[in-house]
């Protein structure tokens, strides 16, 4: 989140511009009414420059201040954590949940998704009390379509992902065909 000093004039809006350091293109966000803006979609491990200006009025009658430059910053490099157990596992209806052990710090865990859909902790999955193990609940797994799925765990400083599969339900024993009558 970027922030700057508020303006001393009523009716002021702000225009914020940011770019990867050295890039010729600025991304502008105009019409901001508060002196704070949260950036998203930034490139991990990149240095950014930013600037802001105050604008009074609208259209051709608008007056803009000179650009004020903020301190450049570098985004955090994201780590690729490893799934150390459970990757490429297959769940079959009737089995307990499917567990995934991740070599990551538990205190940095943020969220868990399957096929891009965020799951609800203590409903769709359980998080182990110690270590970084997530277990998908059998009730949640039973709702998934048969076939391959992608699990992604997001942490404050990285991600881990693993594939797993949901197998079809066992149809059970096939009955013996009736005997032909003589």
PDB file of C-alpha atoms in Angstrom:
ATOM      1  CA  UNK A   1       0.000   0.000   0.000  1.00  0.00           C
ATOM      2  CA  UNK A   2       1.302   3.427  -0.954  1.00  0.00           C
ATOM      3  CA  UNK A   3       0.397   6.538   1.022  1.00  0.00           C
ATOM      4  CA  UNK A   4       1.189  10.227   0.850  1.00  0.00           C
ATOM      5  CA  UNK A   5       0.314  13.461   2.652  1.00  0.00           C
ATOM      6  CA  UNK A   6      -3.283  14.662   2.295  1.00  0.00           C
ATOM      7  CA  UNK A   7      -3.997  17.899   0.430  1.00  0.00           C
ATOM      8  CA  UNK A   8      -4.863  21.165   2.186  1.00  0.00           C
ATOM      9  CA  UNK A   9      -7.547  21.999  -0.399  1.00  0.00           C
ATOM     10  CA  UNK A  10     -11.141  20.747  -0.505  1.00  0.00           C
ATOM     11  CA  UNK A  11     -12.284  18.802  -3.555  1.00  0.00           C
ATOM     12  CA  UNK A  12      -8.825  17.490  -4.414  1.00  0.00           C
ATOM     13  CA  UNK A  13      -8.318  14.150  -6.122  1.00  0.00           C
ATOM     14  CA  UNK A  14      -5.026  12.395  -6.693  1.00  0.00           C
ATOM     15  CA  UNK A  15      -3.420  10.744  -9.666  1.00  0.00           C
ATOM     16  CA  UNK A  16      -0.981   7.965  -8.841  1.00  0.00           C
ATOM     17  CA  UNK A  17       1.508   6.581 -11.357  1.00  0.00           C
ATOM     18  CA  UNK A  18       3.841   3.601 -10.879  1.00  0.00           C
ATOM     19  CA  UNK A  19       6.189   1.532 -13.030  1.00  0.00           C
ATOM     20  CA  UNK A  20       8.950  -1.049 -12.894  1.00  0.00           C
ATOM     21  CA  UNK A  21      12.105   1.015 -12.411  1.00  0.00           C
ATOM     22  CA  UNK A  22      13.559   2.066 -15.766  1.00  0.00           C
ATOM     23  CA  UNK A  23      10.445   1.197 -17.762  1.00  0.00           C
ATOM     24  CA  UNK A  24       9.208   3.951 -20.100  1.00  0.00           C
ATOM     25  CA  UNK A  25       5.521   3.167 -19.342  1.00  0.00           C
ATOM     26  CA  UNK A  26       3.734   4.434 -16.231  1.00  0.00           C
ATOM     27  CA  UNK A  27       0.498   2.865 -15.014  1.00  0.00           C
ATOM     28  CA  UNK A  28      -1.820   5.657 -13.862  1.00  0.00           C
ATOM     29  CA  UNK A  29      -4.688   5.523 -11.407  1.00  0.00           C
ATOM     30  CA  UNK A  30      -6.668   8.780 -11.346  1.00  0.00           C
ATOM     31  CA  UNK A  31      -9.564  10.155  -9.336  1.00  0.00           C
ATOM     32  CA  UNK A  32      -8.333   8.868  -5.970  1.00  0.00           C
ATOM     33  CA  UNK A  33     -10.112  10.708  -3.156  1.00  0.00           C
ATOM     34  CA  UNK A  34      -7.951   9.461  -0.261  1.00  0.00           C
ATOM     35  CA  UNK A  35      -4.138   9.630   0.000  1.00  0.00           C
ATOM     36  CA  UNK A  36      -3.598   5.871   0.026  1.00  0.00           C
ATOM     37  CA  UNK A  37      -3.727   3.150  -2.627  1.00  0.00           C
ATOM     38  CA  UNK A  38      -3.094  -0.581  -2.466  1.00  0.00           C
ATOM     39  CA  UNK A  39      -1.258  -1.968  -5.497  1.00  0.00           C
ATOM     40  CA  UNK A  40      -1.803  -5.505  -6.752  1.00  0.00           C
ATOM     41  CA  UNK A  41      -0.564  -7.591  -9.642  1.00  0.00           C
ATOM     42  CA  UNK A  42       3.060  -6.497  -9.176  1.00  0.00           C
ATOM     43  CA  UNK A  43       6.006  -8.517 -10.483  1.00  0.00           C
ATOM     44  CA  UNK A  44       7.743 -10.437  -7.641  1.00  0.00           C
ATOM     45  CA  UNK A  45      11.330  -9.332  -7.019  1.00  0.00           C
ATOM     46  CA  UNK A  46      11.030  -6.138  -9.126  1.00  0.00           C
ATOM     47  CA  UNK A  47      11.967  -2.594  -8.105  1.00  0.00           C
ATOM     48  CA  UNK A  48       9.183  -0.034  -8.589  1.00  0.00           C
ATOM     49  CA  UNK A  49       9.082   3.757  -8.827  1.00  0.00           C
ATOM     50  CA  UNK A  50       5.974   5.783  -8.045  1.00  0.00           C
ATOM     51  CA  UNK A  51       4.728   9.346  -8.092  1.00  0.00           C
ATOM     52  CA  UNK A  52       1.562  11.221  -7.186  1.00  0.00           C
ATOM     53  CA  UNK A  53      -0.012  14.572  -8.028  1.00  0.00           C
ATOM     54  CA  UNK A  54      -2.967  16.516  -6.653  1.00  0.00           C
ATOM     55  CA  UNK A  55      -5.697  17.573  -9.080  1.00  0.00           C
ATOM     56  CA  UNK A  56      -8.311  20.286  -8.484  1.00  0.00           C
ATOM     57  CA  UNK A  57     -11.257  20.560 -10.851  1.00  0.00           C
ATOM     58  CA  UNK A  58     -12.236  18.429 -13.812  1.00  0.00           C
ATOM     59  CA  UNK A  59     -11.687  18.239 -17.550  1.00  0.00           C
ATOM     60  CA  UNK A  60      -9.990  21.162 -19.326  1.00  0.00           C
ATOM     61  CA  UNK A  61     -10.339  23.380 -16.226  1.00  0.00           C
ATOM     62  CA  UNK A  62      -8.413  20.967 -13.958  1.00  0.00           C
ATOM     63  CA  UNK A  63      -5.238  22.163 -12.276  1.00  0.00           C
ATOM     64  CA  UNK A  64      -2.607  19.562 -11.420  1.00  0.00           C
ATOM     65  CA  UNK A  65       0.362  19.913  -9.096  1.00  0.00           C
ATOM     66  CA  UNK A  66       3.864  18.876 -10.073  1.00  0.00           C
ATOM     67  CA  UNK A  67       4.571  15.170  -9.597  1.00  0.00           C
ATOM     68  CA  UNK A  68       5.841  14.267  -6.123  1.00  0.00           C
ATOM     69  CA  UNK A  69       8.018  11.124  -6.190  1.00  0.00           C
ATOM     70  CA  UNK A  70       7.817   8.501  -3.460  1.00  0.00           C
ATOM     71  CA  UNK A  71      10.647   6.220  -2.376  1.00  0.00           C
ATOM     72  CA  UNK A  72      11.183   3.314  -4.752  1.00  0.00           C
ATOM     73  CA  UNK A  73      10.492  -0.155  -3.370  1.00  0.00           C
ATOM     74  CA  UNK A  74      11.248  -3.761  -4.286  1.00  0.00           C
ATOM     75  CA  UNK A  75       8.560  -6.429  -4.179  1.00  0.00           C
ATOM     76  CA  UNK A  76       9.260  -9.638  -2.342  1.00  0.00           C
ATOM     77  CA  UNK A  77      10.469 -12.624  -4.334  1.00  0.00           C
ATOM     78  CA  UNK A  78       8.000 -15.455  -4.012  1.00  0.00           C
ATOM     79  CA  UNK A  79       9.272 -18.851  -2.909  1.00  0.00           C
ATOM     80  CA  UNK A  80       8.248 -22.122  -4.476  1.00  0.00           C
ATOM     81  CA  UNK A  81       7.514 -24.422  -1.542  1.00  0.00           C
ATOM     82  CA  UNK A  82       7.522 -28.178  -2.035  1.00  0.00           C
ATOM     83  CA  UNK A  83       4.702 -30.601  -1.315  1.00  0.00           C
ATOM     84  CA  UNK A  84       6.635 -33.379   0.413  1.00  0.00           C
ATOM     85  CA  UNK A  85       3.772 -35.883   0.787  1.00  0.00           C
ATOM     86  CA  UNK A  86       0.404 -36.367  -0.869  1.00  0.00           C
ATOM     87  CA  UNK A  87       1.245 -35.056  -4.347  1.00  0.00           C
ATOM     88  CA  UNK A  88      -0.195 -37.154  -7.171  1.00  0.00           C
ATOM     89  CA  UNK A  89      -2.364 -39.037  -4.664  1.00  0.00           C
ATOM     90  CA  UNK A  90      -5.729 -40.505  -5.593  1.00  0.00           C
ATOM     91  CA  UNK A  91      -8.815 -40.336  -3.410  1.00  0.00           C
ATOM     92  CA  UNK A  92     -11.595 -42.912  -3.702  1.00  0.00           C
ATOM     93  CA  UNK A  93     -15.082 -42.443  -2.255  1.00  0.00           C
ATOM     94  CA  UNK A  94     -15.340 -44.064   1.159  1.00  0.00           C
ATOM     95  CA  UNK A  95     -11.721 -43.301   2.087  1.00  0.00           C
ATOM     96  CA  UNK A  96     -10.671 -40.744   4.711  1.00  0.00           C
ATOM     97  CA  UNK A  97      -9.490 -37.332   3.508  1.00  0.00           C
ATOM     98  CA  UNK A  98      -6.399 -36.719   1.390  1.00  0.00           C
ATOM     99  CA  UNK A  99      -3.420 -35.164   3.245  1.00  0.00           C
ATOM    100  CA  UNK A 100      -0.659 -32.962   1.808  1.00  0.00           C
ATOM    101  CA  UNK A 101       2.517 -32.125   3.753  1.00  0.00           C
ATOM    102  CA  UNK A 102       4.163 -28.870   2.641  1.00  0.00           C
ATOM    103  CA  UNK A 103       7.714 -27.779   3.409  1.00  0.00           C
ATOM    104  CA  UNK A 104       6.675 -24.240   4.423  1.00  0.00           C
ATOM    105  CA  UNK A 105       6.290 -22.209   7.614  1.00  0.00           C
ATOM    106  CA  UNK A 106       2.782 -22.660   9.040  1.00  0.00           C
ATOM    107  CA  UNK A 107       2.664 -19.079  10.353  1.00  0.00           C
ATOM    108  CA  UNK A 108       2.878 -17.737   6.775  1.00  0.00           C
ATOM    109  CA  UNK A 109      -0.053 -19.836   5.475  1.00  0.00           C
ATOM    110  CA  UNK A 110      -2.792 -17.682   3.878  1.00  0.00           C
ATOM    111  CA  UNK A 111      -5.175 -19.809   1.821  1.00  0.00           C
ATOM    112  CA  UNK A 112      -5.841 -23.059  -0.007  1.00  0.00           C
ATOM    113  CA  UNK A 113      -7.465 -23.473  -3.420  1.00  0.00           C
ATOM    114  CA  UNK A 114      -8.418 -26.414  -5.599  1.00  0.00           C
ATOM    115  CA  UNK A 115      -8.714 -25.697  -9.307  1.00  0.00           C
ATOM    116  CA  UNK A 116      -8.585 -21.967  -8.484  1.00  0.00           C
ATOM    117  CA  UNK A 117     -11.521 -22.013  -6.038  1.00  0.00           C
ATOM    118  CA  UNK A 118     -10.703 -20.974  -2.460  1.00  0.00           C
ATOM    119  CA  UNK A 119     -11.567 -23.549   0.199  1.00  0.00           C
ATOM    120  CA  UNK A 120     -12.992 -22.940   3.679  1.00  0.00           C
ATOM    121  CA  UNK A 121     -10.798 -24.040   6.578  1.00  0.00           C
ATOM    122  CA  UNK A 122     -12.428 -26.477   9.029  1.00  0.00           C
ATOM    123  CA  UNK A 123     -15.150 -27.198   6.437  1.00  0.00           C
ATOM    124  CA  UNK A 124     -13.367 -28.215   3.217  1.00  0.00           C
ATOM    125  CA  UNK A 125      -9.993 -28.928   4.823  1.00  0.00           C
ATOM    126  CA  UNK A 126      -8.225 -29.189   8.165  1.00  0.00           C
ATOM    127  CA  UNK A 127      -4.871 -27.653   9.034  1.00  0.00           C
ATOM    128  CA  UNK A 128      -2.675 -29.753  11.346  1.00  0.00           C
ATOM    129  CA  UNK A 129      -2.011 -28.261  14.781  1.00  0.00           C
ATOM    130  CA  UNK A 130       1.723 -28.723  14.294  1.00  0.00           C
ATOM    131  CA  UNK A 131       3.660 -28.599  11.065  1.00  0.00           C
ATOM    132  CA  UNK A 132       2.224 -27.685   7.679  1.00  0.00           C
ATOM    133  CA  UNK A 133      -0.142 -30.478   6.699  1.00  0.00           C
ATOM    134  CA  UNK A 134      -3.520 -29.817   5.089  1.00  0.00           C
ATOM    135  CA  UNK A 135      -6.109 -32.569   4.791  1.00  0.00           C
ATOM    136  CA  UNK A 136      -8.968 -32.270   2.322  1.00  0.00           C
ATOM    137  CA  UNK A 137     -12.159 -33.574   3.922  1.00  0.00           C
ATOM    138  CA  UNK A 138     -13.893 -36.612   2.419  1.00  0.00           C
ATOM    139  CA  UNK A 139     -17.126 -34.561   2.180  1.00  0.00           C
ATOM    140  CA  UNK A 140     -15.336 -31.932   0.086  1.00  0.00           C
ATOM    141  CA  UNK A 141     -13.568 -34.526  -2.074  1.00  0.00           C
ATOM    142  CA  UNK A 142     -16.886 -36.293  -2.733  1.00  0.00           C
ATOM    143  CA  UNK A 143     -18.180 -33.063  -4.364  1.00  0.00           C
ATOM    144  CA  UNK A 144     -15.318 -32.942  -6.894  1.00  0.00           C
ATOM    145  CA  UNK A 145     -15.621 -34.398 -10.375  1.00  0.00           C
ATOM    146  CA  UNK A 146     -13.724 -37.577 -11.147  1.00  0.00           C
ATOM    147  CA  UNK A 147     -10.266 -36.951 -12.607  1.00  0.00           C
ATOM    148  CA  UNK A 148      -7.263 -34.696 -12.014  1.00  0.00           C
ATOM    149  CA  UNK A 149      -7.306 -31.578  -9.796  1.00  0.00           C
ATOM    150  CA  UNK A 150      -4.752 -28.945  -8.771  1.00  0.00           C
ATOM    151  CA  UNK A 151      -4.248 -27.947  -5.131  1.00  0.00           C
ATOM    152  CA  UNK A 152      -2.480 -24.624  -4.435  1.00  0.00           C
ATOM    153  CA  UNK A 153      -1.430 -23.392  -0.999  1.00  0.00           C
ATOM    154  CA  UNK A 154      -0.605 -19.686  -0.773  1.00  0.00           C
ATOM    155  CA  UNK A 155       1.772 -18.285   1.820  1.00  0.00           C
ATOM    156  CA  UNK A 156       2.770 -14.702   2.627  1.00  0.00           C
ATOM    157  CA  UNK A 157       6.043 -15.264   0.773  1.00  0.00           C
ATOM    158  CA  UNK A 158       5.344 -18.064  -1.706  1.00  0.00           C
ATOM    159  CA  UNK A 159       3.212 -20.905  -3.005  1.00  0.00           C
ATOM    160  CA  UNK A 160       3.077 -24.684  -3.218  1.00  0.00           C
ATOM    161  CA  UNK A 161       1.041 -26.776  -5.607  1.00  0.00           C
ATOM    162  CA  UNK A 162       0.326 -30.417  -6.249  1.00  0.00           C
ATOM    163  CA  UNK A 163      -1.865 -32.507  -8.489  1.00  0.00           C
ATOM    164  CA  UNK A 164      -4.213 -35.169  -7.163  1.00  0.00           C
ATOM    165  CA  UNK A 165      -7.026 -37.274  -8.571  1.00  0.00           C
ATOM    166  CA  UNK A 166     -10.527 -38.297  -7.574  1.00  0.00           C
ATOM    167  CA  UNK A 167     -11.339 -41.873  -8.583  1.00  0.00           C
ATOM    168  CA  UNK A 168     -14.793 -43.148  -9.501  1.00  0.00           C
ATOM    169  CA  UNK A 169     -16.839 -44.855  -6.822  1.00  0.00           C
ATOM    170  CA  UNK A 170     -16.440 -48.625  -6.632  1.00  0.00           C
ATOM    171  CA  UNK A 171     -19.602 -50.077  -8.179  1.00  0.00           C
ATOM    172  CA  UNK A 172     -19.429 -53.038  -5.796  1.00  0.00           C
ATOM    173  CA  UNK A 173     -19.657 -56.717  -6.711  1.00  0.00           C
ATOM    174  CA  UNK A 174     -21.521 -57.612  -9.862  1.00  0.00           C
ATOM    175  CA  UNK A 175     -24.372 -60.022  -9.253  1.00  0.00           C
ATOM    176  CA  UNK A 176     -24.237 -63.437 -10.850  1.00  0.00           C
ATOM    177  CA  UNK A 177     -26.331 -63.601 -13.991  1.00  0.00           C
ATOM    178  CA  UNK A 178     -29.434 -65.741 -13.651  1.00  0.00           C
ATOM    179  CA  UNK A 179     -29.064 -69.374 -14.645  1.00  0.00           C
ATOM    180  CA  UNK A 180     -30.805 -70.366 -17.863  1.00  0.00           C
ATOM    181  CA  UNK A 181     -33.869 -72.467 -17.254  1.00  0.00           C
ATOM    182  CA  UNK A 182     -33.846 -75.895 -18.917  1.00  0.00           C
TER     183      UNK A 182
END
